[in-house]
Coordinates of C-alpha atoms and ligand atoms in Angstrom, one line a residue:
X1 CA -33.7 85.2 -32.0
X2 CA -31.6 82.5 -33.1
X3 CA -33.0 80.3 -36.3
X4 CA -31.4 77.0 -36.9
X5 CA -32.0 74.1 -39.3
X6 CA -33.8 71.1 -37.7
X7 CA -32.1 67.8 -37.8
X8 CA -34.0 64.9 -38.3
X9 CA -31.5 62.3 -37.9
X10 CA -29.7 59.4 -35.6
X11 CA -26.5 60.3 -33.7
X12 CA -23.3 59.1 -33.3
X13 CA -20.0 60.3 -31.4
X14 CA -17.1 60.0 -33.8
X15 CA -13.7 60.3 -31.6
X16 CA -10.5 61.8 -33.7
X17 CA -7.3 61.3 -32.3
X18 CA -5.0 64.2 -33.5
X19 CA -1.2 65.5 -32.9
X20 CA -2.4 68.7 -34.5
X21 CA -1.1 67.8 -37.9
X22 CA -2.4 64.5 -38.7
X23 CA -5.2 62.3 -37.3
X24 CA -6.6 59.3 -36.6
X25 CA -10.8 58.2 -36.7
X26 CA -11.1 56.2 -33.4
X27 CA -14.0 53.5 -34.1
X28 CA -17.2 54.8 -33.6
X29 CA -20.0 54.7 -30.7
X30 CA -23.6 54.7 -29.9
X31 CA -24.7 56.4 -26.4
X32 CA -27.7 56.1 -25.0
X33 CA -28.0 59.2 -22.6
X34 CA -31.5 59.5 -20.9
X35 CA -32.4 57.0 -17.9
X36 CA -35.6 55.2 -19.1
X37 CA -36.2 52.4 -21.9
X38 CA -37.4 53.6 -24.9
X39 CA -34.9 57.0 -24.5
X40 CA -37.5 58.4 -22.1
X41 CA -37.0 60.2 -18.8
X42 CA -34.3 62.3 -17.9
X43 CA -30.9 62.5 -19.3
X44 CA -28.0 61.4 -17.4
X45 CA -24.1 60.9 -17.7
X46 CA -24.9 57.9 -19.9
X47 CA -26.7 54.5 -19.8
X48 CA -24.7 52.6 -22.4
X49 CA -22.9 52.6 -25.4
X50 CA -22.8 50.6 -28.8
X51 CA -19.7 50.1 -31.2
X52 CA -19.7 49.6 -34.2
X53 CA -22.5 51.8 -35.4
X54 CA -24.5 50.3 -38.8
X55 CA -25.2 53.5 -40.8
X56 CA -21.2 54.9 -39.8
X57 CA -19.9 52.6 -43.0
X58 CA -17.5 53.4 -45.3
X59 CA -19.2 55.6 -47.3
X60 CA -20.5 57.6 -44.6
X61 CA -17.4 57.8 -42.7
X62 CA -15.5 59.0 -45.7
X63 CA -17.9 62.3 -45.8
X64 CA -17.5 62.7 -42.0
X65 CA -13.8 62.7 -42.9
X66 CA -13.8 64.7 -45.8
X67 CA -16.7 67.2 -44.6
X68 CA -16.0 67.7 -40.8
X69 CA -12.7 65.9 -39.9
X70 CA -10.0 67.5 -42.4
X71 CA -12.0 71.0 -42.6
X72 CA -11.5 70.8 -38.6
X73 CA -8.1 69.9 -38.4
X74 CA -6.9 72.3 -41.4
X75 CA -9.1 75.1 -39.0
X76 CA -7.0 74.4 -36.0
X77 CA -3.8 74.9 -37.8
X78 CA -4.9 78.2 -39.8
X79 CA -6.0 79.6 -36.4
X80 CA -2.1 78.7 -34.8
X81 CA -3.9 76.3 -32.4
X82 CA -1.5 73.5 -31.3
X83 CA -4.2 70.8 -30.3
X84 CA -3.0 67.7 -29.5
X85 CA -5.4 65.3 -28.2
X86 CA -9.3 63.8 -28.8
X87 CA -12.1 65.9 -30.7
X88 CA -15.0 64.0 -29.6
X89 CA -17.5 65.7 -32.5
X90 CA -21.1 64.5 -32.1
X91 CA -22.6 63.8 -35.9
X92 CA -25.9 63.6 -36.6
X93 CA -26.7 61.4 -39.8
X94 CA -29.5 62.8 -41.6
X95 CA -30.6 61.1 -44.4
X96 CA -27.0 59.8 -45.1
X97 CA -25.5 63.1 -44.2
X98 CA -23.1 64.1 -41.2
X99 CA -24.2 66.9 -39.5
X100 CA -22.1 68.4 -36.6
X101 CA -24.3 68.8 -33.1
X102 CA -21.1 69.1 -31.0
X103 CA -17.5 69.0 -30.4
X104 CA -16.1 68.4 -27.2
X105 CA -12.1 68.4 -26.4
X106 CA -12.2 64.7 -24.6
X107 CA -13.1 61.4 -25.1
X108 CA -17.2 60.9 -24.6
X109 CA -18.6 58.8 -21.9
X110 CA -19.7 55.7 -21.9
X111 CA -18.8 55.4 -25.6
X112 CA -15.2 55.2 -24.5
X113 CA -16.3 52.0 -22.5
X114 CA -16.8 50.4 -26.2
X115 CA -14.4 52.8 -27.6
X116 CA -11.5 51.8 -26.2
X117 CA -12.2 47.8 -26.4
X118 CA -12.2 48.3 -30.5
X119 CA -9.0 49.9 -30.3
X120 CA -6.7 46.7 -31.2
X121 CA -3.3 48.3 -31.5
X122 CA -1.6 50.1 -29.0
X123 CA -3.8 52.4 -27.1
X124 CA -0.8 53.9 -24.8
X125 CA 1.3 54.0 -28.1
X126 CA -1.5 56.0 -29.5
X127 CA -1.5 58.5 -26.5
X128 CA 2.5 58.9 -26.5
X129 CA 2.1 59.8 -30.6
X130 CA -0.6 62.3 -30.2
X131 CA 1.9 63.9 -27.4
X132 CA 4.4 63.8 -29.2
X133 CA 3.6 64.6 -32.6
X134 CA 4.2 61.3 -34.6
X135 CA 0.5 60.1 -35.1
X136 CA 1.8 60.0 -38.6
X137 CA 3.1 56.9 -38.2
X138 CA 0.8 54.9 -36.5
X139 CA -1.0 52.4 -37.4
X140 CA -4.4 52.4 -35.9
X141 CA -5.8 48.7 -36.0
X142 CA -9.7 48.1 -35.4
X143 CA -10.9 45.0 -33.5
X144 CA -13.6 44.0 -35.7
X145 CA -15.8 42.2 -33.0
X146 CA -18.9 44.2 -32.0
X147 CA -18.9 46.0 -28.3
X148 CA -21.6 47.0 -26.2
X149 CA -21.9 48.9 -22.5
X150 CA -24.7 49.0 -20.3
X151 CA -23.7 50.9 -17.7
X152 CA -25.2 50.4 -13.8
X153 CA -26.7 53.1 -11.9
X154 CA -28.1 54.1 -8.6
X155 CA -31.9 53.9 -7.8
X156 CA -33.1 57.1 -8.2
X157 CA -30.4 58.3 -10.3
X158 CA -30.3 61.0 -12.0
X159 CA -31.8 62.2 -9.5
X160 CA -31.3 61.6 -5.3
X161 CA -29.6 58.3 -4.8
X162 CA -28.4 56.6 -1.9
X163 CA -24.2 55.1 -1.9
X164 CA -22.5 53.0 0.5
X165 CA -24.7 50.0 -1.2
X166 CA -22.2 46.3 -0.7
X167 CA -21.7 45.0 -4.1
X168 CA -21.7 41.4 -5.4
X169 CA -19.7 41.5 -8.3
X170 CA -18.6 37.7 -9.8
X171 CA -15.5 37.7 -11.9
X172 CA -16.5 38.0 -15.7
X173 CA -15.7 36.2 -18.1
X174 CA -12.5 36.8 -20.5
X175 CA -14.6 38.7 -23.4
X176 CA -16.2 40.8 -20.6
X177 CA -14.4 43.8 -19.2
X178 CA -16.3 45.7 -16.2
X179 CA -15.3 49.7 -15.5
X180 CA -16.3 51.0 -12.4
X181 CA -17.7 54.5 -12.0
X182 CA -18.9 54.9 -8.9
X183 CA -17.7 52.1 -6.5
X184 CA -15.3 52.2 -3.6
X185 CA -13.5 50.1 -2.1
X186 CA -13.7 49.2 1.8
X187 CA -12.0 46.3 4.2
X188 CA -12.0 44.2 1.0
X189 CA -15.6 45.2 -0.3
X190 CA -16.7 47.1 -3.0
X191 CA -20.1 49.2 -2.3
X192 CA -21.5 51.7 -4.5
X193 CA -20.3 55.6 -4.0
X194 CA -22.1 57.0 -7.1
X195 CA -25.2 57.6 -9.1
X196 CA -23.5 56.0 -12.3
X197 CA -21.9 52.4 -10.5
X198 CA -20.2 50.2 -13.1
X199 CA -20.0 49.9 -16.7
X200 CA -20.1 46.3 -18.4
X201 CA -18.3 45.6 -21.8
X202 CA -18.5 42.6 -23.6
X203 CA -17.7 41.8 -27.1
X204 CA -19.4 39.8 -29.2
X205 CA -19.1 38.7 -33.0
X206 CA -22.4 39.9 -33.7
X207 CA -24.2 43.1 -31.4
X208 CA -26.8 40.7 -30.1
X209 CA -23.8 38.2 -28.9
X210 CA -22.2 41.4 -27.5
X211 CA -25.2 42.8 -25.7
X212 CA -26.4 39.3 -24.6
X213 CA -23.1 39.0 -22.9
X214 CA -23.3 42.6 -21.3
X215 CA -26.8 41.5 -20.1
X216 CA -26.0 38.4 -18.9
X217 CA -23.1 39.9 -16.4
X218 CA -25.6 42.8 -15.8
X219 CA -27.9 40.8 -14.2
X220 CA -25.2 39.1 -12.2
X221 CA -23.8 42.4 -10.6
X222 CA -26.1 42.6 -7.5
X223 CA -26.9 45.6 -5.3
X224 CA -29.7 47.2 -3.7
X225 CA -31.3 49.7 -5.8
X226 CA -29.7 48.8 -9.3
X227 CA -30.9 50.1 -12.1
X228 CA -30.4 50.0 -15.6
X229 CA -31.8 50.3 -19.3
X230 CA -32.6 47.1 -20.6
X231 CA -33.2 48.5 -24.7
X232 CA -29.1 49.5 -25.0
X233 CA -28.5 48.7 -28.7
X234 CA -32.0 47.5 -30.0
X235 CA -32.2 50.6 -32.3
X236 CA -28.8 49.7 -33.8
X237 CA -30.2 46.0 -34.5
X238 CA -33.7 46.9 -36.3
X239 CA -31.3 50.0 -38.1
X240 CA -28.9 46.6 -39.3
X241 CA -31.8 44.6 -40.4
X242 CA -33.0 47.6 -42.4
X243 CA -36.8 48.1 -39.9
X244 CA -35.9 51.6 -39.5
Ligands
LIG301 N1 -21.7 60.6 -24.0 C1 -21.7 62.0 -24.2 C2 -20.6 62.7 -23.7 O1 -19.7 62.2 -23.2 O2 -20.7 64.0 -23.7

């Protein structure tokens, strides 16, 4: 028998770059994991991501530093292990607390589709450090526009889906960046080839300007059988106007 507390709490996936020595906080995400509005129905891969997150402020993020992120490092090197790369922990926040749910040794998907937007300095820089041991001396810079993912899917995804779908896909516009999952590429045309399709990105100055624009371009991306959760980020907004 196993007893363990209950969390009552929000989560959040807080991505720490590390050369196994020293460390950087990546900006934190939102996911949204299960297929239906509302967080109902089954859980997938992932059906959209948020960045930044309201409660993850300063004073919160300084006890995720100081409770999980040091203890965690200073762990690795008292146990000899050399790890040099991203701990993805999963943080619960319960009642202004950070709680750990998970850790993971990669980066988490589809918060890496907001993730890696916010990152304003050097990403590839980033990568050689943590390879090579200098993360010391880098100097992480945030993009301080808000991003959001909603991420395109397959009818009948998570469960049986049909591929080989043609897509329509227009060119987005500049603050837009699309990832594609699950597409191919044939004679010129893209068609589907998985249950999660394409991820759209969009920053914004505000979330709602950010998921507007994720929206918009959602809509846009045609293909039979596409799917998607239309309530990405509307948590995060009543949470910012205090309704929650
Ligand atoms: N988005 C959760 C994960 O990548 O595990």
């Amino acid at each position: 028998v196993v007893v363990e507390e209950f969390l009552n709490g929000v989560e959040c996936s807080v991505f720490v770059a590390t050369d196994g020595k020293n460390y950087r906080i990546l900006p934190v995400a939102k996911d949204y994991k299960r297929i239906g509005d509302g967080d109902t129905g089954l859980n997938t891969g992932g059906m959209g991501s948020v960045s930044p997150v309201p409660f993850a402020d300063e004073v919160f993020m300084q006890k995720v530093e100081e409770r999980i992120v040091r203890p965690t490092i200073a762990g690795l090197i008292s146990e000899g292990i050399d790890y040099r790369g991203i701990i993805f922990v999963g943080v619960m926040n319960v009642g202004g607390d950070p709680y750990v749910i998970e850790y993971n040794c990669r980066m988490g998907d589809p918060e890496t589709e907001a993730v890696v937007l916010r990152i304003e300095s050097d990403f590839l820089e980033l990568l050689r450090r943590i390879a090579s041991g200098r993360i010391g001396f880098y100097e992480l810079k945030e993009d301080q526009r808000c991003v959001a993912s909603v991420m395109l899917v397959s009818r009948g995804y998570p469960g049986n889906y049909e591929k080989g779908k043609e897509m329509e896909i227009p060119i987005p516009p500049t603050d837009t960046i699309l990832f594609h999952a699950g597409t191919v590429m044939r004679d010129g045309k893209v068609y589907t080839n998985g249950g999660r399709v394409l991820a759209v990105s969009s920053y914004g100055s505000t979330p709602e300007a950010a998921l507007q624009r994720s929206y918009t371009h959602a809509r846009q991306v045609l293909y039979d059988g596409k799917n998607y959760r239309h309530d990405i980020g509307q948590d995060m907004l009543l949470l910012a106007k205090g309704d929650r």
